[in-house]
Amino acid sequence: MAANAVALGQGLAALHNGHVVGTTLWWTHDRAATLGMVIVDQGHRGQGIAARLVQAALDRIGDLPVVLTATDMAQRGYARLGFEEVGMVDTCRGVPASLSLDPNVEAGFSDEVLALDATAQRWDRGSVLRSLIAGGATCWNLRNRHGVTAYVFDRSVGQGRVIGPIVAPDLKMAETLVRHCLATRPGVHMRIDSDPTLGLSNRLPALGLKKTSWGTVMVRGTIERAPEGAPSVYGLASQAYS
């Protein structure tokens, strides 16, 4: 996870005899909050630590709707805290096939990207995107005569790279951006987290990325619907802060 983005969030830790045995982080935006990194030490699981951490985070978040990605094991616990399942996310990983750069894709980060993202995401996470750029991410765009129509971030994480967020009006543009990103990083291990209902994850195996895991998107509260004709979020920035 990008250190700059983590610094924008807030967190809680559970202690036992002075040692950290559990954590959670959350990010508050204008119309929603995202929650993640709910981690409990293996030797202290089954004691309700995760539930208490999440409830304490919810108490601090207040009335904003909250979005998270849950493992199969954690879904029931989140449901008891008022979260409902609203979708899925596929995690796809691998070393990309040999691909060609697309001459129509250009690098650049601007207010147009921020506006497009806010429309698709349904809340303003501009501070997170700016922090990713400050941390070394590259933003790639597709444009028409009206301006930026689609964008993707490509950034280093650990020994590999993450492609996301991916925002585009259709699957063809989303795949074009992904192909370009993969072409710029031959031989590098890549990761994409994508909503399977949008179709992108079904096309990634042909590009060298295979589905390795999945999660359930859950929401507590009501998330505002995207306006008609808005672009879709084909790839997450992170399962923790979306």
Coordinates of C-alpha atoms in Angstrom, one line a residue:
M1 CA 0.0 0.0 0.0
A2 CA 1.3 3.5 -0.9
A3 CA 2.7 5.2 2.3
N4 CA 1.5 8.6 1.2
A5 CA -2.1 7.3 0.9
V6 CA -1.9 5.6 4.2
A7 CA -0.8 8.8 5.8
L8 CA -4.1 10.4 4.7
G9 CA -6.2 7.9 6.7
Q10 CA -6.8 7.3 10.3
G11 CA -6.3 4.2 12.3
L12 CA -6.7 2.2 15.5
A13 CA -4.6 -0.5 17.1
A14 CA -5.5 -3.1 19.7
L15 CA -2.8 -3.8 22.3
H16 CA -2.1 -6.8 24.5
N17 CA 0.6 -6.5 27.1
G18 CA 2.0 -3.5 25.2
H19 CA 2.1 -5.3 21.8
V20 CA 0.0 -4.5 18.8
V21 CA -2.3 -7.5 18.1
G22 CA -4.8 -5.8 15.7
T23 CA -5.2 -2.8 13.4
T24 CA -7.7 -1.1 11.2
L25 CA -7.5 2.0 8.9
W26 CA -10.1 4.2 7.3
W27 CA -10.2 7.1 4.9
T28 CA -12.9 9.8 5.1
H29 CA -14.1 11.5 1.9
D30 CA -16.8 14.1 1.3
R31 CA -19.7 11.6 0.7
A32 CA -18.3 8.3 1.9
A33 CA -15.6 6.6 3.8
T34 CA -13.5 3.5 3.0
L35 CA -12.2 1.0 5.6
G36 CA -9.5 -1.6 5.3
M37 CA -6.4 -3.2 6.8
V38 CA -8.5 -5.0 9.4
I39 CA -5.7 -7.3 10.7
V40 CA -5.6 -9.4 13.8
D41 CA -2.6 -11.4 15.0
Q42 CA -3.2 -15.1 14.4
G43 CA -2.7 -15.9 18.1
H44 CA -5.4 -13.5 19.1
R45 CA -8.1 -14.3 16.6
G46 CA -11.6 -15.5 17.8
Q47 CA -11.7 -13.0 20.6
G48 CA -13.8 -10.3 18.9
I49 CA -10.9 -7.9 18.4
A50 CA -11.6 -7.2 14.8
A51 CA -15.3 -6.5 15.5
R52 CA -14.3 -4.0 18.3
L53 CA -11.8 -2.3 16.1
V54 CA -14.3 -1.9 13.2
Q55 CA -17.0 -0.7 15.5
A56 CA -14.7 1.9 17.1
A57 CA -13.8 3.1 13.6
L58 CA -17.5 3.3 12.6
D59 CA -18.2 5.3 15.7
R60 CA -15.5 7.8 14.6
I61 CA -16.6 7.9 11.0
G62 CA -20.1 8.9 12.0
D63 CA -23.0 9.0 9.5
L64 CA -21.1 8.6 6.3
P65 CA -21.7 5.4 4.3
V66 CA -18.7 3.1 4.6
V67 CA -17.3 0.8 1.9
L68 CA -14.9 -2.2 2.4
T69 CA -13.8 -5.4 0.8
A70 CA -14.3 -8.5 2.9
T71 CA -12.8 -11.9 2.7
D72 CA -15.2 -14.9 2.8
M73 CA -14.2 -15.5 6.4
A74 CA -15.0 -11.9 7.5
Q75 CA -18.3 -11.4 5.7
R76 CA -20.5 -12.7 8.5
G77 CA -18.8 -10.4 11.1
Y78 CA -19.3 -7.4 8.9
A79 CA -22.9 -8.2 8.3
R80 CA -23.5 -8.2 12.1
L81 CA -22.1 -4.6 12.1
G82 CA -24.7 -3.5 9.5
F83 CA -22.7 -4.1 6.3
E84 CA -24.5 -5.5 3.2
E85 CA -23.0 -7.2 0.1
V86 CA -23.1 -5.1 -3.0
G87 CA -20.6 -6.7 -5.3
M88 CA -17.4 -8.6 -5.8
V89 CA -13.8 -7.8 -6.7
D90 CA -11.4 -10.2 -8.6
T91 CA -7.6 -9.9 -7.9
C92 CA -5.6 -10.8 -11.0
R93 CA -1.8 -11.2 -10.9
G94 CA 1.0 -12.2 -13.3
V95 CA 3.8 -11.2 -15.6
P96 CA 2.3 -9.7 -18.7
A97 CA 2.5 -11.1 -22.2
S98 CA 4.5 -9.2 -24.8
L99 CA 2.3 -6.2 -25.8
S100 CA 2.6 -3.0 -27.9
L101 CA 2.4 0.5 -26.7
D102 CA -0.7 2.4 -27.8
P103 CA 0.1 5.8 -29.5
N104 CA -3.2 7.2 -28.4
V105 CA -2.4 6.8 -24.7
E106 CA -0.5 9.7 -23.1
A107 CA 0.8 10.4 -19.6
G108 CA -0.5 13.3 -17.5
F109 CA -2.3 14.1 -14.3
S110 CA -4.7 17.0 -14.2
D111 CA -7.9 18.4 -12.8
E112 CA -9.7 16.7 -15.7
V113 CA -8.6 13.3 -14.2
L114 CA -9.9 14.3 -10.8
A115 CA -13.3 15.4 -12.1
L116 CA -13.7 12.2 -14.1
D117 CA -12.8 10.1 -11.1
A118 CA -15.2 11.9 -8.8
T119 CA -18.0 11.3 -11.3
A120 CA -17.3 7.6 -11.5
Q121 CA -16.4 7.0 -7.9
R122 CA -19.3 9.1 -6.6
W123 CA -17.2 10.8 -4.0
D124 CA -14.1 13.1 -4.1
R125 CA -10.9 11.1 -3.4
G126 CA -8.6 13.7 -5.0
S127 CA -6.3 13.8 -2.0
V128 CA -5.7 10.0 -2.4
L129 CA -4.9 10.3 -6.1
R130 CA -2.6 13.3 -5.5
S131 CA -0.8 11.3 -2.9
L132 CA -0.3 8.4 -5.3
I133 CA 1.2 10.7 -7.9
A134 CA 3.5 12.2 -5.2
G135 CA 4.6 8.7 -4.4
G136 CA 5.7 8.0 -7.9
A137 CA 2.6 6.7 -9.7
T138 CA 2.1 7.4 -13.4
C139 CA -1.3 8.5 -14.7
W140 CA -2.1 7.5 -18.3
N141 CA -5.0 9.1 -20.3
L142 CA -7.1 8.6 -23.3
R143 CA -8.5 11.9 -24.7
N144 CA -11.0 13.2 -27.3
R145 CA -11.7 16.7 -28.4
H146 CA -13.6 17.4 -25.2
G147 CA -10.7 16.3 -22.9
V148 CA -9.8 13.3 -20.8
T149 CA -12.3 10.4 -21.3
A150 CA -10.5 7.6 -19.4
Y151 CA -7.5 7.2 -17.1
V152 CA -5.4 4.6 -15.3
F153 CA -2.7 4.7 -12.6
D154 CA 0.4 2.5 -12.6
R155 CA 2.5 2.4 -9.5
S156 CA 5.2 0.4 -7.7
V157 CA 4.1 -1.8 -4.8
G158 CA 6.7 -4.1 -3.1
Q159 CA 8.4 -6.2 -5.8
G160 CA 5.8 -5.5 -8.5
R161 CA 3.3 -2.9 -9.7
V162 CA -0.4 -2.2 -9.3
I163 CA -2.6 -1.0 -12.1
G164 CA -5.4 1.0 -10.7
P165 CA -7.6 2.9 -10.4
I166 CA -8.9 2.4 -13.9
V167 CA -11.8 4.7 -14.9
A168 CA -13.3 4.5 -18.4
P169 CA -16.6 4.8 -20.2
D170 CA -16.5 1.3 -21.7
L171 CA -14.6 -2.0 -21.6
K172 CA -12.7 -1.3 -24.8
M173 CA -11.1 1.9 -23.4
A174 CA -10.3 0.2 -20.1
E175 CA -8.6 -2.7 -21.8
T176 CA -6.6 -0.2 -24.0
L177 CA -5.3 1.5 -21.0
V178 CA -4.4 -1.8 -19.3
R179 CA -2.6 -3.1 -22.4
H180 CA -0.6 0.1 -22.6
C181 CA 0.4 -0.1 -18.9
L182 CA 1.5 -3.7 -19.3
A183 CA 3.5 -2.9 -22.4
T184 CA 5.5 -0.3 -20.4
R185 CA 6.5 -2.9 -17.8
P186 CA 7.7 -6.1 -19.6
G187 CA 8.8 -8.8 -17.2
V188 CA 7.3 -7.1 -14.1
H189 CA 4.8 -8.8 -11.9
M190 CA 1.5 -6.8 -12.1
R191 CA -1.8 -6.8 -10.1
I192 CA -5.3 -5.5 -11.0
D193 CA -8.3 -5.6 -8.7
S194 CA -11.5 -5.4 -10.8
D195 CA -15.3 -5.7 -10.6
P196 CA -16.0 -9.0 -12.4
T197 CA -19.4 -7.8 -13.7
L198 CA -17.6 -5.2 -15.9
G199 CA -15.8 -7.8 -17.9
L200 CA -12.2 -6.7 -17.6
S201 CA -11.0 -9.5 -15.4
N202 CA -12.3 -12.0 -18.0
R203 CA -9.9 -10.5 -20.5
L204 CA -6.8 -10.4 -18.3
P205 CA -5.7 -14.0 -18.6
A206 CA -5.0 -13.5 -22.3
L207 CA -2.7 -10.6 -21.3
G208 CA -0.8 -12.8 -18.8
L209 CA -2.7 -11.9 -15.5
K210 CA -4.8 -14.7 -13.9
K211 CA -7.4 -14.5 -11.2
T212 CA -5.7 -15.5 -7.9
S213 CA -8.3 -14.4 -5.3
W214 CA -11.5 -12.5 -4.8
G215 CA -13.3 -10.4 -2.2
T216 CA -16.8 -9.2 -1.4
V217 CA -17.6 -5.5 -1.6
M218 CA -19.8 -4.5 1.4
V219 CA -21.4 -1.2 2.3
R220 CA -22.9 0.2 5.5
G221 CA -25.3 2.9 4.6
T222 CA -26.4 4.1 1.2
I223 CA -23.9 5.1 -1.5
E224 CA -25.1 7.7 -4.0
R225 CA -25.8 6.3 -7.5
A226 CA -23.5 7.5 -10.3
P227 CA -25.2 9.8 -12.8
E228 CA -26.5 8.4 -16.0
G229 CA -23.7 8.1 -18.6
A230 CA -20.9 8.3 -16.0
P231 CA -17.8 6.3 -16.6
S232 CA -17.2 3.1 -14.6
V233 CA -14.5 2.1 -12.2
Y234 CA -12.9 -0.9 -13.9
G235 CA -10.0 -1.2 -11.4
L236 CA -9.6 -0.3 -7.8
A237 CA -6.7 1.9 -6.4
S238 CA -6.6 -0.5 -3.5
Q239 CA -9.0 -2.9 -1.8
A240 CA -8.3 -0.9 1.4
Y241 CA -9.1 2.6 0.2
S242 CA -10.7 1.8 -3.2

